[in-house]
Amino acid sequence: MRKIIAITHVTLDGIMQSPGGPEEDPRGGFTHGGWIMRFSDEAVPEALGEIMAGEFDLLLGRRTYEIFAGYWPYAGDNPIANAFNKAAKYVVTNSLDRFDWVNTHGMSGDAVDEVRRLKASDGPELHIWGSSELLQTLIAAQLVDEFRIWIFPLVLGKGKRLFEDGVPPFGLTLVESRRTSEGILLNTYRPTGSLPKGSPQPDNPTEVEQARRKKLAEEDKAARL
């Protein structure tokens, strides 16, 4: 059984869209592309080097694959390019049928079924970079084993988020954390299962609190009409 590891750069408000450059993904009028470029210190390339030194394959959505395939095969001799070019690339897509990047394999059909089969096969870890839409599907299906979330100290207010509305609630445990000199948090989390039901505190509302809850329910009902 292979582990699926999501490696994601996010802002403090959870935006993961177009971190590397302004033209990566301007959909939805997104104008802040390239937001990680102002943050640079020795800790980030060191962390990247640790990842690239390991054995892994890539699991990507179609758009992230196209971004990577337009850059990394032509990036020359560097650790990231060498590792990505060497890795098997599995692309979840129903719209591409040709892959020019060496060692790339298309996965069409039902994304969850296909990824489950891949996860059950023999091989190294499967790393997901970017691929926000694919990630929502895999998170909902509880197929992600680990989240390596690099949190950058800025707020964008708009864009695609790592955890969009509609993903199921679940717990995470922090298994590793590093802080860079530029204030980036390199955190690793692993899912711990569904949230526990109920509250540890007894619910003995006062009359004032009961009135507040009733008013809130009425306002919510009116807003949904």
Short mmCIF file of N, CA, C and O in Angstrom, two decimals, residues 6 132 134-144 147 162-164 167-168 170:
data_model
loop_
_atom_site.label_atom_id
_atom_site.label_comp_id
_atom_site.label_asym_id
_atom_site.label_seq_id
_atom_site.Cartn_x
_atom_site.Cartn_y
_atom_site.Cartn_z
N ALA A 6 0.25 14.95 0.29
CA ALA A 6 -0.03 16.24 -0.34
C ALA A 6 0.99 17.26 0.16
O ALA A 6 1.13 17.47 1.37
N SER A 132 -5.32 21.37 -6.94
CA SER A 132 -6.32 21.69 -5.93
C SER A 132 -7.63 20.96 -6.13
O SER A 132 -8.26 20.52 -5.16
N LEU A 134 -8.21 18.04 -7.76
CA LEU A 134 -8.01 16.63 -7.44
C LEU A 134 -7.93 16.42 -5.93
O LEU A 134 -8.50 15.47 -5.39
N LEU A 135 -7.25 17.32 -5.25
CA LEU A 135 -7.11 17.19 -3.79
C LEU A 135 -8.46 17.19 -3.08
O LEU A 135 -8.66 16.43 -2.13
N GLN A 136 -9.39 18.05 -3.53
CA GLN A 136 -10.70 18.07 -2.87
C GLN A 136 -11.36 16.69 -2.95
O GLN A 136 -11.96 16.21 -1.99
N THR A 137 -11.22 16.06 -4.12
CA THR A 137 -11.81 14.74 -4.32
C THR A 137 -11.15 13.70 -3.43
O THR A 137 -11.82 12.87 -2.79
N LEU A 138 -9.82 13.73 -3.35
CA LEU A 138 -9.10 12.72 -2.56
C LEU A 138 -9.27 12.95 -1.07
O LEU A 138 -9.33 11.99 -0.29
N ILE A 139 -9.36 14.20 -0.64
CA ILE A 139 -9.62 14.48 0.77
C ILE A 139 -11.00 13.96 1.16
O ILE A 139 -11.18 13.34 2.21
N ALA A 140 -12.00 14.21 0.30
CA ALA A 140 -13.36 13.74 0.59
C ALA A 140 -13.42 12.22 0.68
O ALA A 140 -14.20 11.67 1.46
N ALA A 141 -12.58 11.55 -0.11
CA ALA A 141 -12.55 10.08 -0.10
C ALA A 141 -11.60 9.52 0.95
O ALA A 141 -11.42 8.30 1.02
N GLN A 142 -10.99 10.39 1.75
CA GLN A 142 -10.07 10.00 2.83
C GLN A 142 -8.89 9.17 2.30
O GLN A 142 -8.48 8.19 2.90
N LEU A 143 -8.33 9.61 1.18
CA LEU A 143 -7.23 8.89 0.57
C LEU A 143 -5.86 9.55 0.82
O LEU A 143 -4.84 8.96 0.48
N VAL A 144 -5.84 10.72 1.43
CA VAL A 144 -4.58 11.41 1.69
C VAL A 144 -4.05 10.98 3.06
O VAL A 144 -4.74 11.10 4.07
N PHE A 147 -0.30 15.44 5.07
CA PHE A 147 -0.31 16.78 4.51
C PHE A 147 0.97 17.50 4.95
O PHE A 147 1.17 17.72 6.14
N LEU A 162 -6.85 25.10 -0.01
CA LEU A 162 -6.53 23.69 0.20
C LEU A 162 -7.74 22.92 0.69
O LEU A 162 -8.05 21.83 0.21
N PHE A 163 -8.46 23.48 1.65
CA PHE A 163 -9.67 22.85 2.18
C PHE A 163 -10.86 23.75 1.82
O PHE A 163 -11.16 24.70 2.52
N GLU A 164 -11.50 23.42 0.70
CA GLU A 164 -12.63 24.21 0.24
C GLU A 164 -13.90 23.80 0.99
O GLU A 164 -13.95 22.76 1.66
N VAL A 167 -15.54 19.85 2.02
CA VAL A 167 -14.74 18.70 2.44
C VAL A 167 -15.26 18.23 3.80
O VAL A 167 -15.73 19.03 4.61
N PRO A 168 -15.21 16.94 4.06
CA PRO A 168 -15.75 16.45 5.34
C PRO A 168 -14.88 16.87 6.51
O PRO A 168 -13.65 17.00 6.36
N PHE A 170 -12.60 16.47 9.69
CA PHE A 170 -11.76 15.40 10.22
C PHE A 170 -10.64 16.02 11.04
O PHE A 170 -10.32 17.21 10.91
#
